[in-house]
CSV table of C-alpha atoms in Angstrom, one decimal:
chain,number,residue,atom,x,y,z
A,1,MET,CA,107.1,-33.5,-52.3
A,2,ASN,CA,106.0,-37.1,-52.3
A,3,THR,CA,107.2,-37.7,-55.8
A,4,LYS,CA,110.6,-36.1,-56.0
A,5,GLN,CA,111.5,-35.1,-59.6
A,6,PHE,CA,113.6,-32.1,-60.4
A,7,LEU,CA,111.3,-29.4,-61.8
A,8,THR,CA,113.0,-27.1,-64.3
A,9,LEU,CA,111.4,-23.9,-65.5
A,10,SER,CA,110.6,-25.6,-68.9
A,11,SER,CA,109.6,-29.0,-67.7
A,12,VAL,CA,105.9,-28.3,-67.4
A,13,SER,CA,103.6,-25.5,-68.5
A,14,LEU,CA,103.0,-22.5,-66.3
A,15,VAL,CA,99.8,-22.3,-64.3
A,16,GLY,CA,97.4,-20.0,-66.1
A,17,ALA,CA,97.4,-16.4,-65.0
A,18,SER,CA,93.6,-16.3,-64.9
A,19,ALA,CA,93.5,-18.3,-61.7
A,20,ALA,CA,91.0,-16.6,-59.3
A,21,LEU,CA,91.3,-15.6,-55.6
A,22,ALA,CA,87.6,-15.8,-54.8
A,23,THR,CA,87.0,-19.5,-54.1
A,24,ALA,CA,90.1,-20.6,-52.1
A,25,ASP,CA,89.5,-21.8,-48.5
A,26,TYR,CA,92.3,-19.5,-47.3
A,27,GLY,CA,91.5,-15.9,-48.3
A,28,PRO,CA,95.0,-14.8,-49.6
A,29,ALA,CA,95.4,-17.9,-51.7
A,30,VAL,CA,95.0,-18.2,-55.5
A,31,ASP,CA,92.5,-20.9,-56.5
A,32,ARG,CA,94.5,-23.4,-58.6
A,33,MET,CA,92.5,-26.4,-57.5
A,34,ILE,CA,93.3,-29.8,-59.1
A,35,THR,CA,90.6,-30.5,-61.7
A,36,GLY,CA,89.9,-33.5,-63.9
A,37,CYS,CA,90.8,-36.1,-61.3
A,38,SER,CA,90.6,-36.6,-57.5
A,39,LYS,CA,94.1,-36.8,-56.0
A,40,TRP,CA,93.0,-36.8,-52.4
A,41,TYR,CA,91.1,-38.7,-49.8
A,42,THR,CA,87.7,-37.4,-49.0
A,43,SER,CA,87.8,-38.9,-45.4
A,44,GLY,CA,90.5,-39.3,-42.8
A,45,TYR,CA,91.3,-39.2,-39.1
A,46,GLY,CA,91.2,-35.4,-38.7
A,47,HIS,CA,93.7,-32.8,-39.6
A,48,LYS,CA,95.9,-33.1,-36.6
A,49,PHE,CA,99.2,-31.6,-37.8
A,50,ALA,CA,100.7,-29.8,-40.9
A,51,VAL,CA,103.7,-30.9,-42.9
A,52,VAL,CA,106.2,-28.4,-44.5
A,53,HIS,CA,107.7,-29.6,-47.8
A,54,SER,CA,110.1,-28.1,-50.3
A,55,MET,CA,109.1,-29.0,-53.8
A,56,GLU,CA,112.6,-29.3,-55.3
A,57,GLY,CA,111.6,-27.0,-58.0
A,58,TYR,CA,110.0,-23.7,-58.9
A,59,TYR,CA,106.7,-22.4,-57.8
A,60,LEU,CA,104.6,-22.1,-60.9
A,61,THR,CA,106.0,-25.1,-62.6
A,62,GLY,CA,105.9,-27.1,-59.4
A,63,THR,CA,102.3,-26.1,-58.9
A,64,SER,CA,101.4,-27.2,-62.5
A,65,TYR,CA,103.2,-30.5,-62.0
A,66,LEU,CA,101.3,-31.3,-58.8
A,67,ARG,CA,98.0,-30.5,-60.7
A,68,ARG,CA,98.7,-33.1,-63.3
A,69,CYS,CA,96.4,-36.2,-63.2
A,70,ASP,CA,99.2,-38.6,-64.2
A,71,ILE,CA,101.3,-37.7,-61.1
A,72,SER,CA,100.3,-39.5,-57.9
A,73,ALA,CA,101.1,-36.6,-55.6
A,74,SER,CA,99.3,-33.5,-54.4
A,75,CYS,CA,99.2,-31.0,-51.6
A,76,HIS,CA,96.8,-28.5,-50.1
A,77,TYR,CA,98.9,-25.4,-50.9
A,78,THR,CA,102.1,-24.2,-52.6
A,79,VAL,CA,104.1,-21.1,-51.7
A,80,ASN,CA,106.4,-19.0,-53.8
A,81,GLY,CA,109.8,-17.9,-52.6
A,82,LYS,CA,111.1,-15.4,-55.2
A,83,THR,CA,110.5,-14.1,-58.7
A,84,ASP,CA,112.7,-16.3,-60.9
A,85,TYR,CA,111.9,-14.8,-64.3
A,86,ALA,CA,109.8,-12.2,-66.0
A,87,GLY,CA,106.1,-13.0,-65.5
A,88,ASP,CA,106.7,-15.2,-62.5
A,89,ALA,CA,104.5,-14.8,-59.4
A,90,ALA,CA,105.3,-12.4,-56.6
A,91,PRO,CA,107.3,-13.7,-53.6
A,92,GLY,CA,104.9,-15.1,-51.0
A,93,GLU,CA,102.1,-15.9,-53.4
A,94,ILE,CA,100.1,-19.0,-52.3
A,95,SER,CA,98.1,-21.4,-54.5
A,96,GLN,CA,95.5,-23.8,-53.2
A,97,LEU,CA,95.3,-27.2,-55.0
A,98,VAL,CA,93.2,-29.4,-52.7
A,99,ARG,CA,90.3,-28.4,-50.4
A,100,GLU,CA,91.2,-28.2,-46.7
A,101,ALA,CA,88.3,-30.6,-46.0
A,102,TYR,CA,90.1,-33.3,-47.9
A,103,TYR,CA,93.4,-35.1,-47.4
A,104,ALA,CA,96.1,-34.6,-50.0
A,105,TRP,CA,98.6,-37.1,-51.2
A,106,HIS,CA,101.8,-35.5,-49.8
A,107,ALA,CA,103.3,-37.7,-47.1
A,108,THR,CA,102.3,-41.4,-47.5
A,109,CYS,CA,100.9,-42.8,-44.3
A,110,TRP,CA,100.6,-39.3,-42.7
A,111,ASN,CA,98.2,-38.2,-45.4
A,112,GLN,CA,94.9,-38.9,-43.7
A,113,HIS,CA,96.0,-37.2,-40.5
A,114,SER,CA,97.6,-34.0,-41.9
A,115,LEU,CA,97.7,-30.9,-44.2
A,116,GLY,CA,100.6,-30.5,-46.6
A,117,THR,CA,102.2,-27.4,-48.1
A,118,GLU,CA,104.9,-27.4,-50.8
A,119,HIS,CA,107.4,-24.5,-50.8
A,120,GLU,CA,109.4,-23.4,-53.8
A,121,GLY,CA,113.0,-24.3,-53.5
A,122,PHE,CA,115.5,-27.0,-52.9
A,123,VAL,CA,116.8,-28.9,-49.8
A,124,GLY,CA,120.4,-28.0,-50.7
A,125,ASN,CA,120.0,-24.3,-51.4
A,126,PRO,CA,118.4,-21.7,-49.1
A,127,ALA,CA,118.0,-19.0,-51.8
A,128,TRP,CA,114.3,-19.5,-52.2
A,129,PHE,CA,113.5,-19.5,-48.5
A,130,THR,CA,112.9,-15.8,-48.5
A,131,ASP,CA,111.3,-13.6,-45.8
A,132,ALA,CA,108.2,-13.2,-48.1
A,133,MET,CA,107.8,-17.0,-48.1
A,134,TYR,CA,108.3,-17.4,-44.4
A,135,GLN,CA,105.8,-14.6,-43.7
A,136,ALA,CA,103.1,-15.9,-46.0
A,137,SER,CA,103.6,-19.6,-45.0
A,138,ALA,CA,103.5,-18.7,-41.3
A,139,LEU,CA,100.1,-17.0,-41.7
A,140,LEU,CA,98.8,-20.0,-43.6
A,141,HIS,CA,100.0,-22.4,-40.9
A,142,ARG,CA,98.5,-20.2,-38.2
A,143,HIS,CA,95.3,-20.5,-40.1
A,144,PHE,CA,95.6,-24.3,-40.2
A,145,ALA,CA,96.1,-24.5,-36.4
A,146,ASP,CA,93.3,-22.1,-35.6
A,147,LYS,CA,90.8,-23.8,-38.0
A,148,PHE,CA,91.6,-27.4,-37.0
A,149,GLY,CA,92.4,-26.8,-33.4
A,150,PHE,CA,96.0,-28.1,-33.1
A,151,ALA,CA,98.8,-26.5,-31.2
A,152,LYS,CA,101.1,-24.0,-32.9
A,153,ASP,CA,104.3,-25.9,-32.0
A,154,ARG,CA,106.9,-28.2,-33.5
A,155,ASN,CA,104.9,-31.3,-32.6
A,156,HIS,CA,102.1,-30.2,-34.9
A,157,ILE,CA,104.0,-28.1,-37.5
A,158,VAL,CA,106.7,-30.4,-38.9
A,159,GLY,CA,108.9,-31.1,-41.8
A,160,HIS,CA,108.5,-34.0,-44.3
A,161,GLY,CA,111.8,-35.2,-42.9
A,162,GLU,CA,110.7,-35.1,-39.2
A,163,LYS,CA,111.5,-38.8,-38.9
A,164,SER,CA,115.0,-37.8,-37.9
A,165,ASN,CA,113.7,-36.0,-34.8
A,166,ALA,CA,113.5,-38.8,-32.2
A,167,ALA,CA,111.5,-36.7,-29.8
A,168,TRP,CA,108.9,-36.0,-32.4
A,169,CYS,CA,108.7,-39.6,-33.4
A,170,SER,CA,107.9,-40.6,-29.8
A,171,TYR,CA,105.3,-37.8,-29.6
A,172,ALA,CA,103.7,-38.7,-32.9
A,173,SER,CA,103.5,-42.4,-32.1
A,174,ALA,CA,101.8,-41.7,-28.8
A,175,ASN,CA,99.6,-38.8,-29.8
A,176,LEU,CA,99.0,-38.5,-33.6
A,177,GLY,CA,98.1,-42.1,-34.4
A,178,ILE,CA,100.7,-42.4,-37.2
A,179,ASN,CA,103.9,-44.3,-38.0
A,180,PRO,CA,106.4,-41.5,-37.9
A,181,TYR,CA,108.9,-43.5,-39.9
A,182,CYS,CA,106.9,-44.1,-43.1
A,183,ASN,CA,108.5,-41.2,-45.0
A,184,THR,CA,112.0,-41.3,-46.4
A,185,HIS,CA,112.4,-37.6,-47.4
A,186,THR,CA,114.5,-34.9,-45.8
A,187,ASP,CA,112.8,-31.7,-46.9
A,188,PRO,CA,112.6,-28.9,-46.2
A,189,GLY,CA,116.2,-29.6,-45.2
A,190,PRO,CA,118.8,-27.9,-43.0
A,191,TYR,CA,118.4,-24.4,-44.4
A,192,TRP,CA,114.8,-24.1,-43.4
A,193,ASN,CA,114.8,-21.6,-40.5
A,194,TRP,CA,112.4,-23.3,-38.0
A,195,THR,CA,113.2,-20.8,-35.2
A,196,TYR,CA,112.2,-17.8,-37.3
A,197,PHE,CA,109.2,-19.6,-38.9
A,198,MET,CA,107.7,-20.6,-35.6
A,199,SER,CA,108.3,-17.1,-34.2
A,200,LEU,CA,106.1,-15.8,-37.1
A,201,ILE,CA,103.4,-18.4,-36.4
A,202,ASN,CA,103.5,-17.4,-32.7
A,203,PRO,CA,104.2,-13.7,-32.7
A,204,PRO,CA,105.1,-11.8,-29.6
A,205,ALA,CA,102.4,-9.9,-27.7
A,206,PRO,CA,101.6,-6.4,-29.1
A,207,VAL,CA,103.8,-3.7,-27.6
A,208,ILE,CA,102.0,-0.6,-26.4
A,209,VAL,CA,103.7,2.6,-25.4
A,210,ASP,CA,101.4,5.2,-23.7
A,211,ASN,CA,102.3,8.8,-23.2
A,212,SER,CA,102.8,7.9,-19.5
A,213,ASN,CA,105.3,5.2,-20.2
A,214,ALA,CA,109.1,5.5,-20.1
A,215,GLY,CA,109.3,5.1,-23.9
A,216,PHE,CA,107.5,8.4,-24.5
A,217,THR,CA,109.3,11.8,-24.8
A,218,ALA,CA,107.9,15.3,-25.4
A,219,SER,CA,109.0,18.8,-24.6
A,220,SER,CA,107.3,20.9,-22.0
A,221,ALA,CA,105.3,22.6,-24.8
A,222,TRP,CA,103.2,19.5,-24.9
A,223,ALA,CA,100.5,20.0,-22.2
A,224,THR,CA,98.8,17.2,-20.3
A,225,GLY,CA,95.1,16.6,-20.8
A,226,THR,CA,92.7,14.5,-18.8
A,227,ALA,CA,89.2,15.7,-19.9
A,228,ALA,CA,88.6,13.5,-23.0
A,229,GLY,CA,86.6,10.4,-22.2
A,230,ASP,CA,88.1,8.5,-25.2
A,231,LYS,CA,91.7,8.7,-24.1
A,232,TYR,CA,94.1,5.7,-23.6
A,233,GLY,CA,95.1,5.4,-20.0
A,234,ALA,CA,94.9,8.2,-17.4
A,235,ASN,CA,95.8,11.2,-19.7
A,236,TYR,CA,97.3,12.3,-23.0
A,237,ARG,CA,99.6,15.1,-24.2
A,238,TRP,CA,98.6,17.8,-26.6
A,239,ARG,CA,100.1,20.7,-28.4
A,240,SER,CA,98.9,23.6,-30.6
A,241,THR,CA,99.9,23.1,-34.3
A,242,GLN,CA,102.8,25.3,-35.3
A,243,ALA,CA,105.5,25.4,-38.0
A,244,VAL,CA,108.3,24.3,-35.6
A,245,SER,CA,110.1,21.0,-35.1
A,246,ASP,CA,108.9,19.8,-31.7
A,247,PRO,CA,107.7,16.2,-32.0
A,248,ALA,CA,106.4,13.9,-29.3
A,249,SER,CA,107.9,10.4,-29.7
A,250,TRP,CA,107.2,6.8,-28.7
A,251,SER,CA,110.0,4.2,-28.6
A,252,ALA,CA,109.6,0.5,-28.1
A,253,SER,CA,112.8,-1.4,-27.3
A,254,ASN,CA,113.9,-5.0,-28.0
A,255,LEU,CA,111.6,-5.5,-30.9
A,256,PRO,CA,112.5,-8.6,-33.1
A,257,ALA,CA,113.0,-7.9,-36.7
A,258,GLY,CA,109.9,-8.4,-38.8
A,259,THR,CA,106.8,-6.9,-40.4
A,260,TYR,CA,104.6,-4.9,-38.0
A,261,LYS,CA,101.2,-3.2,-38.1
A,262,ILE,CA,101.6,0.0,-36.3
A,263,TYR,CA,98.6,1.8,-34.7
A,264,ALA,CA,97.9,5.1,-33.0
A,265,TRP,CA,95.3,6.0,-30.4
A,266,TRP,CA,94.0,9.5,-29.8
A,267,SER,CA,91.1,11.3,-28.3
A,268,ALA,CA,89.0,13.0,-31.0
A,269,GLY,CA,87.5,16.5,-30.9
A,270,SER,CA,86.5,19.3,-33.2
A,271,ASN,CA,89.7,21.3,-32.2
A,272,ARG,CA,92.0,18.5,-33.3
A,273,SER,CA,94.0,18.6,-36.5
A,274,THR,CA,92.7,16.8,-39.6
A,275,ALA,CA,96.2,16.3,-40.8
A,276,ALA,CA,98.2,15.2,-37.7
A,277,PRO,CA,101.6,14.1,-39.1
A,278,TYR,CA,102.9,10.8,-37.6
A,279,ILE,CA,106.4,9.9,-38.6
A,280,VAL,CA,107.0,6.1,-38.6
A,281,TYR,CA,110.6,4.9,-38.5
A,282,HIS,CA,111.3,1.6,-40.2
A,283,SER,CA,114.0,-0.4,-42.0
A,284,GLY,CA,113.6,1.7,-45.2
A,285,GLY,CA,113.9,5.0,-43.4
A,286,SER,CA,110.8,6.9,-42.3
A,287,THR,CA,107.3,7.5,-43.6
A,288,THR,CA,105.0,10.4,-42.7
A,289,VAL,CA,101.3,9.3,-42.3
A,290,THR,CA,98.7,12.1,-41.8
A,291,MET,CA,95.7,11.2,-39.7
A,292,ASN,CA,92.4,13.0,-39.0
A,293,GLN,CA,92.2,13.4,-35.2
A,294,GLN,CA,88.7,14.9,-35.4
A,295,ALA,CA,87.4,11.4,-36.0
A,296,ASN,CA,88.0,7.8,-34.9
A,297,GLY,CA,89.0,8.6,-31.3
A,298,GLY,CA,89.0,6.1,-28.5
A,299,LYS,CA,90.3,3.2,-30.7
A,300,TRP,CA,93.4,1.9,-32.5
A,301,ASN,CA,93.9,3.4,-35.9
A,302,LEU,CA,96.2,1.7,-38.4
A,303,LEU,CA,99.1,3.9,-39.5
A,304,GLY,CA,100.4,1.2,-41.9
A,305,THR,CA,102.4,-2.0,-42.2
A,306,PHE,CA,106.2,-1.6,-42.0
A,307,ASN,CA,109.3,-3.8,-41.9
A,308,LEU,CA,111.4,-3.1,-38.8
A,309,ASN,CA,115.0,-4.1,-38.1
A,310,ALA,CA,115.7,-5.7,-34.7
A,311,GLY,CA,116.0,-3.2,-31.9
A,312,THR,CA,113.9,-0.1,-31.2
A,313,GLY,CA,110.8,0.9,-33.0
A,314,LYS,CA,110.0,4.6,-33.1
A,315,VAL,CA,107.0,6.8,-34.0
A,316,SER,CA,106.9,10.6,-33.7
A,317,LEU,CA,104.0,13.0,-33.9
A,318,SER,CA,104.9,16.4,-35.3
A,319,CYS,CA,103.0,19.6,-34.5
A,320,TRP,CA,104.0,21.0,-37.9
A,321,ALA,CA,100.5,21.0,-39.4
A,322,PRO,CA,98.0,23.7,-40.4
A,323,SER,CA,97.6,26.3,-37.6
A,324,GLY,CA,94.5,26.8,-35.5
A,325,TYR,CA,94.3,23.2,-34.1
A,326,VAL,CA,95.9,20.8,-31.7
A,327,VAL,CA,97.5,17.4,-32.1
A,328,VAL,CA,97.1,14.8,-29.5
A,329,ALA,CA,99.8,12.3,-28.5
A,330,ASP,CA,98.3,9.4,-26.6
A,331,ALA,CA,99.5,5.8,-27.4
A,332,ILE,CA,101.2,3.7,-30.1
A,333,LYS,CA,100.9,0.0,-30.6
A,334,TRP,CA,103.3,-2.4,-32.6
A,335,VAL,CA,101.7,-5.7,-33.7
A,336,ARG,CA,103.8,-8.3,-35.4
């Protein structure tokens, strides 16, 4: 934050709960635009990089503070870390204060070149830098880079205290058109996990395991089919539904910990089960998701979003479903 004052839970009034989602530039954000004054520049030199701040305070009170017209500081967005008290916002909630087209007052001489986001928390305490915050902020910063066309790297997504990074100062002087030394702050500080944050902004490529890959296992009761035109790859496996435990399984190795969207691909047909039971294994245990394989063949179908521990991701397809049909085991995709 450009004006560093410790923000206690009682120091300023909470932002009204009636704030709307509909008009924010970034879809998931709550519209808490600054009103009654113009704490931004309407023109600048292009949004060439983004600055990560910690607000040295709490999310709702910090957001209210930055909206005050008697405070000469602003930012484009604020991000919540954790629920601090009854009635607090959910971890990972984002508020927009200044339109992305404008230039907020968050980093002195960098203002007219950058976007700024304040994060709940304190330089000296990592407790508020939660996974929900990292996940939400990473998607926001990916949005910045995609919208304004700058690279998703540490030359273009930086901390308020980046002046201590000599390599970045050289890069910024040569490429960003700024004085990298005009800020005196150190946030977000030593506890901000840049490696993890950047891995979320630049997720690994999707992992696909087809029934023909080494990560797939099934008993000999699962026949091989090739006739369907909407299959993934050269073939698929199928089995008649039956009240027995004989699943086909897909395993993806060396997955980093994180939140994944998991998809299934099958070939559709009138003889397929309308309640094909996929079992998704995740950090909380396992979840069974039933899918109608008579429809939506030949494409990726979302099973859900799940948190996975580092290591192997696994999905199984059971044949234990109403009799008289078949279940088709083709391919699974993990997307972080």
